[in-house]
PDB file of C-alpha atoms in Angstrom:
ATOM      1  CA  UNK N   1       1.574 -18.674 -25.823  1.00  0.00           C
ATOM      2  CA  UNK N   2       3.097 -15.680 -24.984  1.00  0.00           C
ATOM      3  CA  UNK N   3       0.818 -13.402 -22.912  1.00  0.00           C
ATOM      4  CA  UNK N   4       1.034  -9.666 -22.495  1.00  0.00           C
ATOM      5  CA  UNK N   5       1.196  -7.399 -19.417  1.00  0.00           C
ATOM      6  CA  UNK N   6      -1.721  -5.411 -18.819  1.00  0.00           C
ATOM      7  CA  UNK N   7      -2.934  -2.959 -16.187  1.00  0.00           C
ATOM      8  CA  UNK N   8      -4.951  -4.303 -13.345  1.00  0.00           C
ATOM      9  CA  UNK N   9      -8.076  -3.623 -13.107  1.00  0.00           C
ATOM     10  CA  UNK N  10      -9.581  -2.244 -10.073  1.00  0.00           C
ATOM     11  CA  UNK N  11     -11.105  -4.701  -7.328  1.00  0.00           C
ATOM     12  CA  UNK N  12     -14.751  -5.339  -7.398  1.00  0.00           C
ATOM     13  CA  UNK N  13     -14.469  -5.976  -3.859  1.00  0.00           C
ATOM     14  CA  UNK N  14     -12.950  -5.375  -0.456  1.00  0.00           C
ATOM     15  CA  UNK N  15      -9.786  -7.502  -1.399  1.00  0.00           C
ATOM     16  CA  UNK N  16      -6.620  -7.570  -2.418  1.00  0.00           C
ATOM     17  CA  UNK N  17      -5.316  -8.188  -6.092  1.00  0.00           C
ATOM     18  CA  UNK N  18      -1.976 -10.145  -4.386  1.00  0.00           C
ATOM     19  CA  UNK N  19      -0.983 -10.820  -0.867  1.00  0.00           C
ATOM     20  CA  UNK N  20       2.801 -11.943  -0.110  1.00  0.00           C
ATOM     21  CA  UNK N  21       3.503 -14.212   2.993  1.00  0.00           C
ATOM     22  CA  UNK N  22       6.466 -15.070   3.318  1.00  0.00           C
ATOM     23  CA  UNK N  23       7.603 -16.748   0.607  1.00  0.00           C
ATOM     24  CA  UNK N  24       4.543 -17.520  -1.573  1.00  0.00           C
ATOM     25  CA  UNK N  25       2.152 -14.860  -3.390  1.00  0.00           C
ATOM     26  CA  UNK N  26      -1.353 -15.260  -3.311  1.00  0.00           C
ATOM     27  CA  UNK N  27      -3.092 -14.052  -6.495  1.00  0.00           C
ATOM     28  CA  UNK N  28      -6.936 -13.233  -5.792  1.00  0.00           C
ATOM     29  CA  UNK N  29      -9.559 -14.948  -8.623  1.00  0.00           C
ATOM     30  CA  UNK N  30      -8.484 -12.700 -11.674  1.00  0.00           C
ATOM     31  CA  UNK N  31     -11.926 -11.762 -13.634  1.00  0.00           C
ATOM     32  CA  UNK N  32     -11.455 -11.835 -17.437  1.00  0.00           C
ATOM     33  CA  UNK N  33     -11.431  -8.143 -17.803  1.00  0.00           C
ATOM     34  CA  UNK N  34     -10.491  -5.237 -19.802  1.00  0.00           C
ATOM     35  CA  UNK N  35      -8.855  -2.589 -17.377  1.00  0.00           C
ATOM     36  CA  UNK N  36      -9.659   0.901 -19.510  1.00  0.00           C
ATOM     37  CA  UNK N  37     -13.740  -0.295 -19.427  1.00  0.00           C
ATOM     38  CA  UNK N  38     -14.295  -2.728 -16.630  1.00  0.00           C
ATOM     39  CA  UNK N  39     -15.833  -5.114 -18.342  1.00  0.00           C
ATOM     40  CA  UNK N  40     -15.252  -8.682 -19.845  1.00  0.00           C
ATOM     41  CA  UNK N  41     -13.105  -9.356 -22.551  1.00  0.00           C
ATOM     42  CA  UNK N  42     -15.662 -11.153 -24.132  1.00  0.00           C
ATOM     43  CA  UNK N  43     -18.138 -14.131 -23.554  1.00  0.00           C
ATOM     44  CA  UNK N  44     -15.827 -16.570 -25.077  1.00  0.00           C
ATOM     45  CA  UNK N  45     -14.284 -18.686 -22.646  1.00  0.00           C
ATOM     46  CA  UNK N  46     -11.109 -19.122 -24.678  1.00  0.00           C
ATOM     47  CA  UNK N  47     -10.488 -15.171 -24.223  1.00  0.00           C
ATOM     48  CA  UNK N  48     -11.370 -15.238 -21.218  1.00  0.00           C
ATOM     49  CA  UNK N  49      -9.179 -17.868 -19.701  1.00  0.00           C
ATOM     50  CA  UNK N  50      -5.936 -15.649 -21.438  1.00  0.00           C
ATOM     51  CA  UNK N  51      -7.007 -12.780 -20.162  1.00  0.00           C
ATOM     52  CA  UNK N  52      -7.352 -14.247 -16.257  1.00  0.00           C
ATOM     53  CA  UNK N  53      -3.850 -15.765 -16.756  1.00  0.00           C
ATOM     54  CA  UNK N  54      -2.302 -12.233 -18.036  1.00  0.00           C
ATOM     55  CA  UNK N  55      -4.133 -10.647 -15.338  1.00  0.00           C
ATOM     56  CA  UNK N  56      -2.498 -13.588 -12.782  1.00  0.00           C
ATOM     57  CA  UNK N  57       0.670 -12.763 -14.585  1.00  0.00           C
ATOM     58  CA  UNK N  58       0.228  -9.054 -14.585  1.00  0.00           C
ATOM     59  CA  UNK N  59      -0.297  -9.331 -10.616  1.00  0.00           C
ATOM     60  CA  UNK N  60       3.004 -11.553 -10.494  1.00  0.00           C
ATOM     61  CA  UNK N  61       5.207  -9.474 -12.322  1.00  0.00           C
ATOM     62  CA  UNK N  62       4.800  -6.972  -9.195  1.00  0.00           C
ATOM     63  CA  UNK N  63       6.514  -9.530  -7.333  1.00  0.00           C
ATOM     64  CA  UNK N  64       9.080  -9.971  -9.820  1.00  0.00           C
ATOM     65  CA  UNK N  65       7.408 -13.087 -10.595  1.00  0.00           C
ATOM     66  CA  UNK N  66       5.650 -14.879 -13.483  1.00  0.00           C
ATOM     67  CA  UNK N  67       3.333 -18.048 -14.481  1.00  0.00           C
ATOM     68  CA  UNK N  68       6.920 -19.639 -14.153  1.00  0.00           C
ATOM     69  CA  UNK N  69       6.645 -19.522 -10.611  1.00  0.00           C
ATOM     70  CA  UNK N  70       2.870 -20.082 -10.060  1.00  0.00           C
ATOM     71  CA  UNK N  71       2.931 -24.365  -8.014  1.00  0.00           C
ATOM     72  CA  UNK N  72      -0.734 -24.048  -7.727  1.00  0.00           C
ATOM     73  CA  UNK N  73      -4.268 -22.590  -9.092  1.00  0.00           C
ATOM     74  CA  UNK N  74      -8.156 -23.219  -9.240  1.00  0.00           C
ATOM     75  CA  UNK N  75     -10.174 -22.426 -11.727  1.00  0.00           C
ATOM     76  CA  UNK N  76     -14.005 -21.827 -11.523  1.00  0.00           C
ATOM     77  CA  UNK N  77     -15.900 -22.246 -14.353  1.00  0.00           C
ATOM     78  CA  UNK N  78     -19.520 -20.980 -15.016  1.00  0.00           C
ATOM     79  CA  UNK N  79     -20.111 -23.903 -17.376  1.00  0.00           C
ATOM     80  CA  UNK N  80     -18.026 -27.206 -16.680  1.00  0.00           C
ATOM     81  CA  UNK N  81     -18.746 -28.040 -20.338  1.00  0.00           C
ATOM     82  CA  UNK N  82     -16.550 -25.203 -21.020  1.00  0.00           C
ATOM     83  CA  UNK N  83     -13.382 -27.300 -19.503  1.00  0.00           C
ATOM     84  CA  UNK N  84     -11.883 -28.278 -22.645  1.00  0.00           C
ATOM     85  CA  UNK N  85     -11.751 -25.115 -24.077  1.00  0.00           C
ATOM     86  CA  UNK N  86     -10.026 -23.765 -20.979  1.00  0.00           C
ATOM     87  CA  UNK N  87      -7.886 -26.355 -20.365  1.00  0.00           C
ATOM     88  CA  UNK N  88      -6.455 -25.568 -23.964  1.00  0.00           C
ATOM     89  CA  UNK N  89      -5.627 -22.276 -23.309  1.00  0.00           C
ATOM     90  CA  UNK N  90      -4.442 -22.970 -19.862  1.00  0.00           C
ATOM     91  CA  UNK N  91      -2.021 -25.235 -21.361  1.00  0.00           C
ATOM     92  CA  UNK N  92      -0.826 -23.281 -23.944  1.00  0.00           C
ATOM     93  CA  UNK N  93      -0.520 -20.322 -21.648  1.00  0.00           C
ATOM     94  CA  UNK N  94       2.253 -22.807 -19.068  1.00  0.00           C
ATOM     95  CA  UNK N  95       3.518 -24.509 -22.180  1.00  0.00           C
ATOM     96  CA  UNK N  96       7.207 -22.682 -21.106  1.00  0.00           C
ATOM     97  CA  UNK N  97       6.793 -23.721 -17.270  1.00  0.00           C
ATOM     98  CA  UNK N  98       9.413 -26.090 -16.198  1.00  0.00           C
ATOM     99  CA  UNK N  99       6.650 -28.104 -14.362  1.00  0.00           C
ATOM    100  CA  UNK N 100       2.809 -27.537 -14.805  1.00  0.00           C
ATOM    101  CA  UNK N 101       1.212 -26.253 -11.542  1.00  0.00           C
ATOM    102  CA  UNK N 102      -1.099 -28.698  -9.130  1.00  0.00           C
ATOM    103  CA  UNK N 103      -4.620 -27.330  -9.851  1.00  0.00           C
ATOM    104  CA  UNK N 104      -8.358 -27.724  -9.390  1.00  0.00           C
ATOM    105  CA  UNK N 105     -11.434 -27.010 -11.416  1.00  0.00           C
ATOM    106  CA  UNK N 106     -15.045 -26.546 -10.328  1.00  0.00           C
ATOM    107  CA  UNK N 107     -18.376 -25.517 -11.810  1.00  0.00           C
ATOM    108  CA  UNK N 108     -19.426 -22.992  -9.947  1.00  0.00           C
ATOM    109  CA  UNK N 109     -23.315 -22.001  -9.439  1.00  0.00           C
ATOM    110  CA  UNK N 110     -22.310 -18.234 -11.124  1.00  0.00           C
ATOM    111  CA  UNK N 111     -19.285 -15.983 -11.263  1.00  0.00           C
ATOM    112  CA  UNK N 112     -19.596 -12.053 -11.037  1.00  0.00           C
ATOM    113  CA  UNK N 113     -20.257 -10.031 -13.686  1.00  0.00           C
ATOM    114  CA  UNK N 114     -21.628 -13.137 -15.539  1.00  0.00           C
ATOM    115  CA  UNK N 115     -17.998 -14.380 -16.033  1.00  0.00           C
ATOM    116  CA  UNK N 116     -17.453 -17.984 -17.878  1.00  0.00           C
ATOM    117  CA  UNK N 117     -14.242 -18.657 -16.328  1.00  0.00           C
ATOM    118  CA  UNK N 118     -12.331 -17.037 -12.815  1.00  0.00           C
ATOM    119  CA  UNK N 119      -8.495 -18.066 -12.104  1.00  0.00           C
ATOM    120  CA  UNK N 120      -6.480 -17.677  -8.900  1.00  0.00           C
ATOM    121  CA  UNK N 121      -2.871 -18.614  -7.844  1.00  0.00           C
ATOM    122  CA  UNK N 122      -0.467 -18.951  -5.648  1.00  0.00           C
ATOM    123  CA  UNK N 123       3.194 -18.446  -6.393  1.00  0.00           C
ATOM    124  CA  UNK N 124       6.920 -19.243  -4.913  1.00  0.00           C
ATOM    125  CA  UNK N 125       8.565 -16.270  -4.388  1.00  0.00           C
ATOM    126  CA  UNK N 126      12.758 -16.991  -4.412  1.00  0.00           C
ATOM    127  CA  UNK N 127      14.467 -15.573  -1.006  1.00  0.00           C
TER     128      UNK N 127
END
C-alpha cells in the first residue's frame, strides 16, 4: 500500500512528534488525524490505522527515513476486537519492508479524542 506524505499535525500535548538518539528515532503515538481540521480521519479503524502509519511515516521522512526503517512499534487499540482490521492494514502498509517490525498490541481503557487505534515507532537511523 503505498501511503502518502502529509503535514503533521500539531501536538495535543507537551511532547515531541520525533526524538533522535543516537542512532534510532522515536516516533510519539501518531493520532489518526487530519492536519488542516484537527480531527480524526474517521471512526473507521481501517482509516485510521493508514492514517497513523502516514503520520509515522510523515514524521520519518524528516529523518530521511521511512516505514522501511521502522524495527519496532505498539499499537493501542480502543477496541481489541478491532485487531483484525488493523492488522490488515498494518500489513499492507509494511508489505515493501525487507523484514516486518517486532511489535505489540494492547486494548487500551480509551485513546484521546475518542481514537480507535494510536501507533508509535521507533526507527534505525543509518550513520
Amino acid at each position: 500500500m503505498k501511503l502518502q506524505r502529509i503535514d503533521i499535525p500539531a501536538a495535543v500535548g507537551p511532547y515531541s512528534a520525533a526524538v533522535k538518539a543516537g542512532n534510532v528515532v522515536s516516533v510519539s503515538g501518531q493520532l489518526p488525524l487530519n492536519p488542516a481540521t484537527g480531527t480524526l480521519v474517521s471512526q473507521d479503524v481501517r482509516e485510521q490505522t493508514k492514517r497513523s502509519l502516514e503520520l509515522v511515516n510523515s514524521v520519518l521522512a524528516q529523518y530521511g527515513l521511512s516505514l522501511a526503517n521502522v524495527f519496532k512499534t505498539t499499537v493501542l487499540l480502543a477496541d481489541i476486537n478491532d485487531f483484525a482490521a488493523m492488522n490488515e492494514v498494518y500489513g499492507e502498509c509494511f508489505a515493501d519492508v525487507e523484514q516486518y517490525p517486532a511489535r505489540s498490541a494492547f486494548q487500551v481503557g480509551a485513546l484521546p479524542m475518542g481514537a480507535r487505534v494510536e501507533i508509535e515507532a521507533l526507527a534505525y537511523c543509518p550513520a
